PDB file of C-alpha atoms in Angstrom:
ATOM      1  CA  MET Q   1      19.742 -16.544   7.833  1.00  0.00           C
ATOM      2  CA  ARG Q   2      20.605 -16.188   4.162  1.00  0.00           C
ATOM      3  CA  ILE Q   3      17.967 -13.696   3.015  1.00  0.00           C
ATOM      4  CA  GLY Q   4      17.170 -12.934  -0.629  1.00  0.00           C
ATOM      5  CA  LEU Q   5      15.795  -9.513  -1.584  1.00  0.00           C
ATOM      6  CA  THR Q   6      13.090  -9.228  -4.248  1.00  0.00           C
ATOM      7  CA  TYR Q   7      12.162  -5.756  -5.454  1.00  0.00           C
ATOM      8  CA  ASP Q   8      11.389  -3.652  -8.507  1.00  0.00           C
ATOM      9  CA  LEU Q   9      14.180  -1.094  -8.850  1.00  0.00           C
ATOM     10  CA  ARG Q  10      12.601   2.044 -10.293  1.00  0.00           C
ATOM     11  CA  GLN Q  11      15.671   3.201 -12.208  1.00  0.00           C
ATOM     12  CA  GLU Q  12      15.757  -0.052 -14.204  1.00  0.00           C
ATOM     13  CA  TYR Q  13      12.224   0.610 -15.459  1.00  0.00           C
ATOM     14  CA  LEU Q  14      12.961   4.276 -16.192  1.00  0.00           C
ATOM     15  CA  ASP Q  15      15.966   3.133 -18.229  1.00  0.00           C
ATOM     16  CA  MET Q  16      13.616   0.825 -20.172  1.00  0.00           C
ATOM     17  CA  GLY Q  17      11.439   3.806 -21.112  1.00  0.00           C
ATOM     18  CA  PHE Q  18       8.638   3.622 -18.557  1.00  0.00           C
ATOM     19  CA  GLY Q  19       7.331   6.943 -17.214  1.00  0.00           C
ATOM     20  CA  GLU Q  20       7.658   8.640 -13.823  1.00  0.00           C
ATOM     21  CA  GLU Q  21       4.074   7.940 -12.667  1.00  0.00           C
ATOM     22  CA  GLU Q  22       4.079   4.404 -14.151  1.00  0.00           C
ATOM     23  CA  THR Q  23       7.022   3.538 -11.929  1.00  0.00           C
ATOM     24  CA  ALA Q  24       5.985   5.532  -8.851  1.00  0.00           C
ATOM     25  CA  GLU Q  25       5.351   2.419  -6.749  1.00  0.00           C
ATOM     26  CA  PHE Q  26       8.774   0.946  -7.448  1.00  0.00           C
ATOM     27  CA  ASP Q  27      11.712   1.326  -5.120  1.00  0.00           C
ATOM     28  CA  SER Q  28      14.834   3.448  -5.198  1.00  0.00           C
ATOM     29  CA  GLU Q  29      18.389   2.222  -4.698  1.00  0.00           C
ATOM     30  CA  MET Q  30      18.245   4.053  -1.352  1.00  0.00           C
ATOM     31  CA  THR Q  31      15.401   1.814  -0.159  1.00  0.00           C
ATOM     32  CA  ILE Q  32      17.094  -1.415  -1.235  1.00  0.00           C
ATOM     33  CA  ALA Q  33      20.373  -0.368   0.359  1.00  0.00           C
ATOM     34  CA  ALA Q  34      18.623   0.592   3.616  1.00  0.00           C
ATOM     35  CA  ILE Q  35      16.855  -2.765   3.917  1.00  0.00           C
ATOM     36  CA  GLU Q  36      20.005  -4.646   2.914  1.00  0.00           C
ATOM     37  CA  SER Q  37      22.268  -2.889   5.420  1.00  0.00           C
ATOM     38  CA  THR Q  38      19.700  -3.238   8.210  1.00  0.00           C
ATOM     39  CA  LEU Q  39      19.337  -6.974   7.606  1.00  0.00           C
ATOM     40  CA  GLN Q  40      23.123  -7.305   7.663  1.00  0.00           C
ATOM     41  CA  ASP Q  41      23.278  -5.258  10.857  1.00  0.00           C
ATOM     42  CA  LEU Q  42      20.779  -7.711  12.358  1.00  0.00           C
ATOM     43  CA  GLY Q  43      23.251 -10.496  11.626  1.00  0.00           C
ATOM     44  CA  HIS Q  44      21.952 -11.921   8.353  1.00  0.00           C
ATOM     45  CA  GLU Q  45      23.601 -12.613   4.999  1.00  0.00           C
ATOM     46  CA  THR Q  46      21.800 -10.859   2.154  1.00  0.00           C
ATOM     47  CA  VAL Q  47      21.526 -11.647  -1.550  1.00  0.00           C
ATOM     48  CA  ARG Q  48      20.057  -9.156  -4.018  1.00  0.00           C
ATOM     49  CA  ILE Q  49      17.681 -10.934  -6.402  1.00  0.00           C
ATOM     50  CA  GLY Q  50      15.575  -8.167  -8.006  1.00  0.00           C
ATOM     51  CA  ARG Q  51      12.329  -8.472  -9.944  1.00  0.00           C
ATOM     52  CA  LEU Q  52      10.155 -11.439 -10.899  1.00  0.00           C
ATOM     53  CA  GLY Q  53      12.067 -12.539 -14.002  1.00  0.00           C
ATOM     54  CA  GLU Q  54      15.380 -12.704 -12.159  1.00  0.00           C
ATOM     55  CA  LEU Q  55      13.740 -14.588  -9.288  1.00  0.00           C
ATOM     56  CA  MET Q  56      12.409 -17.159 -11.782  1.00  0.00           C
ATOM     57  CA  ARG Q  57      15.815 -17.557 -13.427  1.00  0.00           C
ATOM     58  CA  ARG Q  58      17.611 -18.115 -10.140  1.00  0.00           C
ATOM     59  CA  ILE Q  59      15.018 -20.530  -8.742  1.00  0.00           C
ATOM     60  CA  LEU Q  60      15.137 -22.617 -11.926  1.00  0.00           C
ATOM     61  CA  ALA Q  61      18.951 -22.629 -11.649  1.00  0.00           C
ATOM     62  CA  GLY Q  62      18.563 -24.223  -8.224  1.00  0.00           C
ATOM     63  CA  GLU Q  63      19.361 -21.266  -5.962  1.00  0.00           C
ATOM     64  CA  ARG Q  64      17.555 -21.122  -2.618  1.00  0.00           C
ATOM     65  CA  TRP Q  65      17.390 -18.812   0.398  1.00  0.00           C
ATOM     66  CA  ASP Q  66      16.290 -19.317   4.005  1.00  0.00           C
ATOM     67  CA  LEU Q  67      13.866 -16.413   3.554  1.00  0.00           C
ATOM     68  CA  VAL Q  68      13.011 -13.883   0.860  1.00  0.00           C
ATOM     69  CA  PHE Q  69      12.393 -10.301   1.973  1.00  0.00           C
ATOM     70  CA  ASN Q  70       9.860  -9.361  -0.677  1.00  0.00           C
ATOM     71  CA  ILE Q  71       8.933  -5.798  -1.604  1.00  0.00           C
ATOM     72  CA  ALA Q  72       8.356  -6.457  -5.339  1.00  0.00           C
ATOM     73  CA  GLU Q  73       5.269  -4.638  -6.647  1.00  0.00           C
ATOM     74  CA  GLY Q  74       5.061  -6.264 -10.082  1.00  0.00           C
ATOM     75  CA  LEU Q  75       4.288  -4.507 -13.353  1.00  0.00           C
ATOM     76  CA  TYR Q  76       1.369  -6.082 -15.171  1.00  0.00           C
ATOM     77  CA  GLY Q  77      -2.084  -7.310 -14.218  1.00  0.00           C
ATOM     78  CA  ILE Q  78      -4.514  -7.046 -11.333  1.00  0.00           C
ATOM     79  CA  GLY Q  79      -2.552  -9.722  -9.459  1.00  0.00           C
ATOM     80  CA  ARG Q  80       0.875  -8.156  -9.968  1.00  0.00           C
ATOM     81  CA  GLU Q  81       1.681  -7.816  -6.257  1.00  0.00           C
ATOM     82  CA  ALA Q  82       0.818 -11.511  -5.808  1.00  0.00           C
ATOM     83  CA  GLN Q  83       3.195 -12.819  -8.495  1.00  0.00           C
ATOM     84  CA  VAL Q  84       6.389 -13.072  -6.422  1.00  0.00           C
ATOM     85  CA  PRO Q  85       4.626 -14.575  -3.359  1.00  0.00           C
ATOM     86  CA  ALA Q  86       2.862 -17.116  -5.635  1.00  0.00           C
ATOM     87  CA  LEU Q  87       6.144 -18.172  -7.233  1.00  0.00           C
ATOM     88  CA  LEU Q  88       7.823 -18.514  -3.840  1.00  0.00           C
ATOM     89  CA  ASP Q  89       4.867 -20.551  -2.569  1.00  0.00           C
ATOM     90  CA  ALA Q  90       5.180 -22.882  -5.570  1.00  0.00           C
ATOM     91  CA  PHE Q  91       8.797 -23.665  -4.669  1.00  0.00           C
ATOM     92  CA  GLY Q  92       8.296 -23.795  -0.900  1.00  0.00           C
ATOM     93  CA  ILE Q  93      10.468 -20.750  -0.176  1.00  0.00           C
ATOM     94  CA  PRO Q  94       9.390 -18.667   2.836  1.00  0.00           C
ATOM     95  CA  TYR Q  95       9.016 -14.921   2.449  1.00  0.00           C
ATOM     96  CA  THR Q  96       8.044 -11.767   4.312  1.00  0.00           C
ATOM     97  CA  PHE Q  97       4.662 -10.059   4.121  1.00  0.00           C
ATOM     98  CA  SER Q  98       1.320 -11.321   2.908  1.00  0.00           C
ATOM     99  CA  ASP Q  99       0.433 -14.283   0.732  1.00  0.00           C
ATOM    100  CA  PRO Q 100      -0.830 -14.118  -2.879  1.00  0.00           C
ATOM    101  CA  LEU Q 101      -4.493 -14.121  -1.885  1.00  0.00           C
ATOM    102  CA  VAL Q 102      -4.146 -11.017   0.310  1.00  0.00           C
ATOM    103  CA  MET Q 103      -1.875  -9.241  -2.180  1.00  0.00           C
ATOM    104  CA  ALA Q 104      -4.287  -9.774  -5.080  1.00  0.00           C
ATOM    105  CA  LEU Q 105      -7.367  -8.935  -3.027  1.00  0.00           C
ATOM    106  CA  THR Q 106      -6.106  -5.714  -1.468  1.00  0.00           C
ATOM    107  CA  LEU Q 107      -4.799  -4.323  -4.761  1.00  0.00           C
ATOM    108  CA  HIS Q 108      -8.410  -4.472  -6.024  1.00  0.00           C
ATOM    109  CA  LYS Q 109     -10.039  -1.835  -3.829  1.00  0.00           C
ATOM    110  CA  GLY Q 110     -13.593  -2.779  -4.803  1.00  0.00           C
ATOM    111  CA  MET Q 111     -13.230  -6.467  -3.925  1.00  0.00           C
ATOM    112  CA  THR Q 112     -11.503  -5.493  -0.678  1.00  0.00           C
ATOM    113  CA  LYS Q 113     -14.430  -3.268   0.304  1.00  0.00           C
ATOM    114  CA  ARG Q 114     -16.858  -6.140  -0.276  1.00  0.00           C
ATOM    115  CA  VAL Q 115     -14.882  -8.310   2.159  1.00  0.00           C
ATOM    116  CA  LEU Q 116     -14.622  -5.458   4.680  1.00  0.00           C
ATOM    117  CA  ARG Q 117     -18.393  -5.030   4.574  1.00  0.00           C
ATOM    118  CA  ASP Q 118     -18.798  -8.761   5.169  1.00  0.00           C
ATOM    119  CA  LEU Q 119     -16.539  -8.362   8.216  1.00  0.00           C
ATOM    120  CA  GLY Q 120     -18.915  -5.671   9.476  1.00  0.00           C
ATOM    121  CA  LEU Q 121     -16.270  -2.929   9.224  1.00  0.00           C
ATOM    122  CA  PRO Q 122     -17.029   0.641   8.086  1.00  0.00           C
ATOM    123  CA  THR Q 123     -16.079   1.648   4.539  1.00  0.00           C
ATOM    124  CA  PRO Q 124     -17.764   4.259   2.313  1.00  0.00           C
ATOM    125  CA  ASN Q 125     -20.632   3.308  -0.006  1.00  0.00           C
ATOM    126  CA  PHE Q 126     -19.235   2.754  -3.472  1.00  0.00           C
ATOM    127  CA  CYS Q 127     -19.689   1.494  -7.005  1.00  0.00           C
ATOM    128  CA  GLU Q 128     -17.339   0.433  -9.800  1.00  0.00           C
ATOM    129  CA  ILE Q 129     -17.328   1.995 -13.264  1.00  0.00           C
ATOM    130  CA  THR Q 130     -15.947  -0.322 -15.927  1.00  0.00           C
ATOM    131  CA  ALA Q 131     -17.280   1.533 -19.001  1.00  0.00           C
ATOM    132  CA  ALA Q 132     -18.531   5.006 -19.911  1.00  0.00           C
ATOM    133  CA  ALA Q 133     -22.130   3.781 -20.234  1.00  0.00           C
ATOM    134  CA  GLU Q 134     -22.217   2.946 -16.504  1.00  0.00           C
ATOM    135  CA  ILE Q 135     -21.511   6.498 -15.298  1.00  0.00           C
ATOM    136  CA  GLN Q 136     -25.157   7.545 -15.655  1.00  0.00           C
ATOM    137  CA  SER Q 137     -26.243   4.745 -13.315  1.00  0.00           C
ATOM    138  CA  VAL Q 138     -24.309   6.044 -10.265  1.00  0.00           C
ATOM    139  CA  HIS Q 139     -26.790   6.695  -7.449  1.00  0.00           C
ATOM    140  CA  LEU Q 140     -24.507   7.617  -4.553  1.00  0.00           C
ATOM    141  CA  THR Q 141     -24.764  10.741  -2.397  1.00  0.00           C
ATOM    142  CA  TYR Q 142     -22.551  13.669  -3.478  1.00  0.00           C
ATOM    143  CA  PRO Q 143     -19.816  14.702  -2.953  1.00  0.00           C
ATOM    144  CA  LEU Q 144     -18.093  11.624  -4.342  1.00  0.00           C
ATOM    145  CA  PHE Q 145     -14.463  10.531  -4.670  1.00  0.00           C
ATOM    146  CA  ALA Q 146     -13.083   8.663  -7.704  1.00  0.00           C
ATOM    147  CA  LYS Q 147      -9.792   6.836  -8.247  1.00  0.00           C
ATOM    148  CA  PRO Q 148      -8.343   3.903 -10.205  1.00  0.00           C
ATOM    149  CA  ILE Q 149      -9.460   0.625  -8.674  1.00  0.00           C
ATOM    150  CA  ALA Q 150      -6.022  -0.999  -8.525  1.00  0.00           C
ATOM    151  CA  GLU Q 151      -3.223   1.520  -8.050  1.00  0.00           C
ATOM    152  CA  GLY Q 152      -1.054   2.601  -5.123  1.00  0.00           C
ATOM    153  CA  THR Q 153       1.097   5.574  -4.106  1.00  0.00           C
ATOM    154  CA  GLY Q 154      -1.848   7.885  -4.772  1.00  0.00           C
ATOM    155  CA  LYS Q 155      -1.677   7.367  -8.552  1.00  0.00           C
ATOM    156  CA  GLY Q 156      -4.714   8.863 -10.269  1.00  0.00           C
ATOM    157  CA  ILE Q 157      -5.697  10.829  -7.149  1.00  0.00           C
ATOM    158  CA  SER Q 158      -5.660  14.637  -7.066  1.00  0.00           C
ATOM    159  CA  ALA Q 159      -7.878  17.524  -5.985  1.00  0.00           C
ATOM    160  CA  ALA Q 160     -10.085  16.658  -8.987  1.00  0.00           C
ATOM    161  CA  SER Q 161     -10.881  13.301  -7.367  1.00  0.00           C
ATOM    162  CA  LYS Q 162     -13.446  15.012  -5.131  1.00  0.00           C
ATOM    163  CA  ILE Q 163     -16.576  15.249  -7.269  1.00  0.00           C
ATOM    164  CA  LEU Q 164     -19.439  17.652  -6.674  1.00  0.00           C
ATOM    165  CA  ASP Q 165     -21.864  16.948  -9.532  1.00  0.00           C
ATOM    166  CA  ALA Q 166     -22.767  14.608 -12.395  1.00  0.00           C
ATOM    167  CA  ARG Q 167     -20.863  16.610 -14.994  1.00  0.00           C
ATOM    168  CA  GLN Q 168     -17.637  16.363 -13.009  1.00  0.00           C
ATOM    169  CA  LEU Q 169     -18.271  12.674 -12.343  1.00  0.00           C
ATOM    170  CA  GLU Q 170     -18.436  11.948 -16.058  1.00  0.00           C
ATOM    171  CA  GLU Q 171     -15.336  14.018 -16.791  1.00  0.00           C
ATOM    172  CA  VAL Q 172     -13.203  12.362 -14.074  1.00  0.00           C
ATOM    173  CA  CYS Q 173     -14.364   8.807 -14.781  1.00  0.00           C
ATOM    174  CA  LEU Q 174     -13.734   9.120 -18.512  1.00  0.00           C
ATOM    175  CA  ARG Q 175     -10.227  10.446 -17.841  1.00  0.00           C
ATOM    176  CA  LEU Q 176      -9.361   7.674 -15.382  1.00  0.00           C
ATOM    177  CA  LEU Q 177     -10.768   4.962 -17.672  1.00  0.00           C
ATOM    178  CA  ARG Q 178      -8.641   6.313 -20.512  1.00  0.00           C
ATOM    179  CA  ASP Q 179      -5.416   6.955 -18.577  1.00  0.00           C
ATOM    180  CA  PHE Q 180      -5.301   3.850 -16.380  1.00  0.00           C
ATOM    181  CA  ARG Q 181      -7.197   1.305 -18.528  1.00  0.00           C
ATOM    182  CA  GLN Q 182      -8.905  -0.241 -15.511  1.00  0.00           C
ATOM    183  CA  ALA Q 183     -12.156   0.196 -13.591  1.00  0.00           C
ATOM    184  CA  VAL Q 184     -12.803   3.336 -11.556  1.00  0.00           C
ATOM    185  CA  LEU Q 185     -13.795   3.131  -7.891  1.00  0.00           C
ATOM    186  CA  VAL Q 186     -16.397   5.775  -6.974  1.00  0.00           C
ATOM    187  CA  GLU Q 187     -17.074   6.265  -3.256  1.00  0.00           C
ATOM    188  CA  GLU Q 188     -19.087   8.676  -1.163  1.00  0.00           C
ATOM    189  CA  PHE Q 189     -16.617  11.326   0.025  1.00  0.00           C
ATOM    190  CA  LEU Q 190     -15.410  11.225   3.630  1.00  0.00           C
ATOM    191  CA  PRO Q 191     -15.085  14.828   4.917  1.00  0.00           C
ATOM    192  CA  GLY Q 192     -13.217  14.210   8.185  1.00  0.00           C
ATOM    193  CA  ARG Q 193      -9.646  13.797   9.448  1.00  0.00           C
ATOM    194  CA  GLU Q 194      -7.307  11.396   7.636  1.00  0.00           C
ATOM    195  CA  PHE Q 195      -5.229   8.777   9.468  1.00  0.00           C
ATOM    196  CA  THR Q 196      -2.832   6.031   8.542  1.00  0.00           C
ATOM    197  CA  VAL Q 197      -2.430   3.177  11.031  1.00  0.00           C
ATOM    198  CA  GLY Q 198       0.808   1.174  11.208  1.00  0.00           C
ATOM    199  CA  ILE Q 199       0.521  -2.502  12.128  1.00  0.00           C
ATOM    200  CA  ALA Q 200       3.102  -5.229  12.771  1.00  0.00           C
ATOM    201  CA  GLY Q 201       2.592  -8.941  13.294  1.00  0.00           C
ATOM    202  CA  THR Q 202       0.256 -11.647  12.093  1.00  0.00           C
ATOM    203  CA  GLY Q 203      -3.101 -12.909  13.366  1.00  0.00           C
ATOM    204  CA  ALA Q 204      -3.483 -12.778  17.142  1.00  0.00           C
ATOM    205  CA  ASP Q 205       0.093 -11.403  17.428  1.00  0.00           C
ATOM    206  CA  ALA Q 206      -0.700  -8.369  15.264  1.00  0.00           C
ATOM    207  CA  ARG Q 207      -0.538  -5.041  17.095  1.00  0.00           C
ATOM    208  CA  VAL Q 208      -0.872  -1.371  16.239  1.00  0.00           C
ATOM    209  CA  LEU Q 209       2.435   0.513  16.018  1.00  0.00           C
ATOM    210  CA  GLY Q 210       0.760   3.894  16.079  1.00  0.00           C
ATOM    211  CA  VAL Q 211      -1.651   6.249  14.354  1.00  0.00           C
ATOM    212  CA  MET Q 212      -0.450   9.134  12.183  1.00  0.00           C
ATOM    213  CA  GLU Q 213      -2.677  12.003  11.087  1.00  0.00           C
ATOM    214  CA  VAL Q 214      -2.165  13.546   7.650  1.00  0.00           C
ATOM    215  CA  LEU Q 215      -2.477  17.354   7.696  1.00  0.00           C
ATOM    216  CA  PHE Q 216      -2.484  19.231   4.396  1.00  0.00           C
ATOM    217  CA  GLN Q 217      -0.387  22.405   4.325  1.00  0.00           C
ATOM    218  CA  GLN Q 218      -0.640  25.543   2.221  1.00  0.00           C
ATOM    219  CA  GLY Q 219       0.061  24.584  -1.386  1.00  0.00           C
ATOM    220  CA  ALA Q 220      -1.246  21.029  -0.999  1.00  0.00           C
ATOM    221  CA  GLU Q 221      -4.135  19.604  -2.976  1.00  0.00           C
ATOM    222  CA  ASN Q 222      -6.860  19.582  -0.335  1.00  0.00           C
ATOM    223  CA  ASP Q 223      -9.102  16.583   0.379  1.00  0.00           C
ATOM    224  CA  ALA Q 224      -6.882  14.180  -1.584  1.00  0.00           C
ATOM    225  CA  TYR Q 225      -3.783  12.413  -0.242  1.00  0.00           C
ATOM    226  CA  GLY Q 226      -2.774  11.693  -3.816  1.00  0.00           C
ATOM    227  CA  TYR Q 227       0.332  11.257  -5.918  1.00  0.00           C
ATOM    228  CA  GLY Q 228       1.326  14.941  -5.970  1.00  0.00           C
ATOM    229  CA  ASN Q 229       0.957  15.430  -2.220  1.00  0.00           C
ATOM    230  CA  LYS Q 230       2.815  12.196  -1.458  1.00  0.00           C
ATOM    231  CA  LYS Q 231       5.637  12.954  -3.892  1.00  0.00           C
ATOM    232  CA  ASP Q 232       6.208  16.462  -2.466  1.00  0.00           C
ATOM    233  CA  TRP Q 233       5.127  15.721   1.081  1.00  0.00           C
ATOM    234  CA  VAL Q 234       7.908  17.796   2.653  1.00  0.00           C
ATOM    235  CA  ASP Q 235       6.317  21.001   1.333  1.00  0.00           C
ATOM    236  CA  ARG Q 236       2.679  19.939   1.276  1.00  0.00           C
ATOM    237  CA  VAL Q 237       1.971  17.606   4.191  1.00  0.00           C
ATOM    238  CA  ARG Q 238       2.609  17.545   7.914  1.00  0.00           C
ATOM    239  CA  TYR Q 239       2.403  14.275   9.818  1.00  0.00           C
ATOM    240  CA  VAL Q 240       1.545  14.206  13.500  1.00  0.00           C
ATOM    241  CA  GLN Q 241       1.094  11.499  16.076  1.00  0.00           C
ATOM    242  CA  ALA Q 242      -2.599  10.990  16.903  1.00  0.00           C
ATOM    243  CA  ASP Q 243      -3.844   9.332  20.075  1.00  0.00           C
ATOM    244  CA  ASP Q 244      -7.223  10.906  20.825  1.00  0.00           C
ATOM    245  CA  THR Q 245     -10.544   9.066  20.895  1.00  0.00           C
ATOM    246  CA  ALA Q 246     -11.017   9.094  17.104  1.00  0.00           C
ATOM    247  CA  ALA Q 247      -7.451   7.837  16.539  1.00  0.00           C
ATOM    248  CA  LYS Q 248      -7.925   5.019  19.031  1.00  0.00           C
ATOM    249  CA  GLN Q 249     -11.173   4.035  17.301  1.00  0.00           C
ATOM    250  CA  ALA Q 250      -9.323   4.084  13.957  1.00  0.00           C
ATOM    251  CA  ALA Q 251      -6.608   1.834  15.409  1.00  0.00           C
ATOM    252  CA  GLU Q 252      -9.182  -0.653  16.672  1.00  0.00           C
ATOM    253  CA  THR Q 253     -10.949  -0.820  13.303  1.00  0.00           C
ATOM    254  CA  ALA Q 254      -7.658  -1.091  11.388  1.00  0.00           C
ATOM    255  CA  LEU Q 255      -6.483  -3.986  13.534  1.00  0.00           C
ATOM    256  CA  ALA Q 256      -9.788  -5.800  13.002  1.00  0.00           C
ATOM    257  CA  ALA Q 257      -9.409  -5.327   9.240  1.00  0.00           C
ATOM    258  CA  TRP Q 258      -5.776  -6.528   9.304  1.00  0.00           C
ATOM    259  CA  ARG Q 259      -6.694  -9.698  11.126  1.00  0.00           C
ATOM    260  CA  GLY Q 260      -9.931 -10.241   9.175  1.00  0.00           C
ATOM    261  CA  LEU Q 261      -8.200 -10.027   5.809  1.00  0.00           C
ATOM    262  CA  GLY Q 262      -5.296 -12.215   6.927  1.00  0.00           C
ATOM    263  CA  CYS Q 263      -2.517  -9.649   6.394  1.00  0.00           C
ATOM    264  CA  ARG Q 264       0.937 -10.603   7.659  1.00  0.00           C
ATOM    265  CA  ASP Q 265       4.112  -9.159   9.210  1.00  0.00           C
ATOM    266  CA  ALA Q 266       3.670  -5.376   8.729  1.00  0.00           C
ATOM    267  CA  GLY Q 267       1.835  -2.743   6.740  1.00  0.00           C
ATOM    268  CA  ARG Q 268      -0.453   0.286   6.846  1.00  0.00           C
ATOM    269  CA  ILE Q 269      -4.163   0.940   6.732  1.00  0.00           C
ATOM    270  CA  ASP Q 270      -5.538   4.304   5.560  1.00  0.00           C
ATOM    271  CA  MET Q 271      -8.699   5.721   7.095  1.00  0.00           C
ATOM    272  CA  ARG Q 272     -10.867   8.856   7.147  1.00  0.00           C
ATOM    273  CA  LEU Q 273     -13.642  10.043   9.412  1.00  0.00           C
ATOM    274  CA  ASP Q 274     -17.127  10.215   7.913  1.00  0.00           C
ATOM    275  CA  ARG Q 275     -19.614  13.022   8.554  1.00  0.00           C
ATOM    276  CA  ASN Q 276     -20.518  11.362  11.878  1.00  0.00           C
ATOM    277  CA  GLY Q 277     -16.904  11.160  13.061  1.00  0.00           C
ATOM    278  CA  ILE Q 278     -16.628   7.388  12.511  1.00  0.00           C
ATOM    279  CA  PRO Q 279     -13.313   6.124  11.058  1.00  0.00           C
ATOM    280  CA  ASN Q 280     -13.902   4.417   7.700  1.00  0.00           C
ATOM    281  CA  LEU Q 281     -11.445   2.139   5.931  1.00  0.00           C
ATOM    282  CA  ILE Q 282     -10.098   3.557   2.673  1.00  0.00           C
ATOM    283  CA  GLU Q 283      -7.157   1.368   1.649  1.00  0.00           C
ATOM    284  CA  ILE Q 284      -5.238  -1.636   2.943  1.00  0.00           C
ATOM    285  CA  ASN Q 285      -1.472  -1.600   2.318  1.00  0.00           C
ATOM    286  CA  PRO Q 286       0.060  -5.023   3.071  1.00  0.00           C
ATOM    287  CA  LEU Q 287       3.129  -4.092   0.969  1.00  0.00           C
ATOM    288  CA  ALA Q 288       3.835  -0.646   2.415  1.00  0.00           C
ATOM    289  CA  GLY Q 289       6.769   1.468   1.261  1.00  0.00           C
ATOM    290  CA  LEU Q 290       9.947   1.142   3.353  1.00  0.00           C
ATOM    291  CA  ARG Q 291      12.080   4.068   2.243  1.00  0.00           C
ATOM    292  CA  PRO Q 292      13.523   5.638   5.409  1.00  0.00           C
ATOM    293  CA  GLU Q 293      12.379   9.199   6.159  1.00  0.00           C
ATOM    294  CA  TYR Q 294      10.065   9.171   3.134  1.00  0.00           C
ATOM    295  CA  SER Q 295       7.537   6.309   3.122  1.00  0.00           C
ATOM    296  CA  ASP Q 296       4.526   6.547   5.433  1.00  0.00           C
ATOM    297  CA  LEU Q 297       5.241   3.463   7.549  1.00  0.00           C
ATOM    298  CA  PRO Q 298       8.832   4.413   8.524  1.00  0.00           C
ATOM    299  CA  LEU Q 299       7.646   8.006   9.128  1.00  0.00           C
ATOM    300  CA  LEU Q 300       4.844   6.748  11.368  1.00  0.00           C
ATOM    301  CA  CYS Q 301       7.272   4.549  13.272  1.00  0.00           C
ATOM    302  CA  SER Q 302       9.670   7.465  13.729  1.00  0.00           C
ATOM    303  CA  LEU Q 303       6.856   9.594  15.188  1.00  0.00           C
ATOM    304  CA  HIS Q 304       6.174   6.825  17.692  1.00  0.00           C
ATOM    305  CA  GLY Q 305       9.800   6.252  18.712  1.00  0.00           C
ATOM    306  CA  ILE Q 306      10.333   3.102  16.643  1.00  0.00           C
ATOM    307  CA  SER Q 307      13.592   3.057  14.682  1.00  0.00           C
ATOM    308  CA  TYR Q 308      13.971   1.714  11.154  1.00  0.00           C
ATOM    309  CA  ARG Q 309      16.083  -1.120  12.539  1.00  0.00           C
ATOM    310  CA  GLU Q 310      13.347  -2.030  15.003  1.00  0.00           C
ATOM    311  CA  LEU Q 311      10.727  -2.004  12.226  1.00  0.00           C
ATOM    312  CA  ILE Q 312      12.742  -4.377  10.025  1.00  0.00           C
ATOM    313  CA  ALA Q 313      13.416  -6.591  13.060  1.00  0.00           C
ATOM    314  CA  MET Q 314       9.666  -6.765  13.780  1.00  0.00           C
ATOM    315  CA  ILE Q 315       8.980  -7.862  10.198  1.00  0.00           C
ATOM    316  CA  LEU Q 316      11.610 -10.596  10.434  1.00  0.00           C
ATOM    317  CA  GLU Q 317      10.349 -11.692  13.848  1.00  0.00           C
ATOM    318  CA  SER Q 318       6.806 -12.102  12.515  1.00  0.00           C
ATOM    319  CA  ALA Q 319       7.976 -14.025   9.433  1.00  0.00           C
ATOM    320  CA  ALA Q 320      10.254 -16.253  11.535  1.00  0.00           C
ATOM    321  CA  LYS Q 321       7.409 -17.064  13.905  1.00  0.00           C
ATOM    322  CA  ARG Q 322       5.203 -18.087  10.964  1.00  0.00           C
ATOM    323  CA  MET Q 323       8.027 -20.215   9.566  1.00  0.00           C
ATOM    324  CA  SER Q 324       8.515 -21.930  12.905  1.00  0.00           C
ATOM    325  CA  ALA Q 325       4.804 -22.664  13.267  1.00  0.00           C
ATOM    326  CA  ALA Q 326       4.687 -24.108   9.734  1.00  0.00           C
ATOM    327  CA  GLY Q 327       7.793 -26.251  10.128  1.00  0.00           C
ATOM    328  CA  GLY Q 328      10.082 -23.993   8.110  1.00  0.00           C
ATOM    329  CA  PHE Q 329       7.745 -22.790   5.397  1.00  0.00           C
ATOM    330  CA  ALA Q 330       5.179 -20.015   5.668  1.00  0.00           C
TER     331      ALA Q 330
END
């Protein structure tokens, strides 16, 4: 196949004056090169496209691809991860990973939790704070956990995200409202073990690739798998394969969420155990990072004996199967 690559190259945004944390979700040249070389090794021709604006220019110029391997995160708006899939849908160009509906929904953690509850799946009690005046009306059970409602890569999450009293709640919410200019998600804190579950496939074909437990090391910010811990994970975090009863229960719940939300091809789901030992859904990641030996999904696969090449092949296999079922477009 002739496969186009859509992505947001972090260095381009840094060169434009955007900050380190603003661009944390974007990809490095190393990630793009790894995907590109793996696709070529699998026998495909690759074409680097880049971010949304360049995709628009090339589509309007008449260029087409058999498939677009899309890892573009987008820059602006609550639907930013849905922008490239929506554009590709409009021009009938097939692509990897989830559709615009799933991308927009899962970026908004509050809306996602409402759907998860409707599916009967466990997720912590929560509320959304859109303005300072709403902080006094929070009636959840402490400790709480607060984070921006639509960010990834742990942005806005630190040890301060765990909240013990009303004074701290006000302080953290006001800071997040100011710094991220979006609503704050406040949840009841989950005190148990933290897992991430890797999934590949779509619908009935979806299967769990493995469960990885996140263990905080000395020097890490405890209770918060946030931006700092993720950025410096080599010194702060240890990842281990998990396959005990709790991990298997987490895998079962994650797979139900993946299928219920309609996620496609591959991704990750983050979970924590509540005070009763039940795995609760924290975040859905249908556009998981793919940097080898750094991003959670490739690390999880490595722990479970799945190579990077095999992971990329699984993603392509799932997308190709969707394309075949839809007569060439999916």
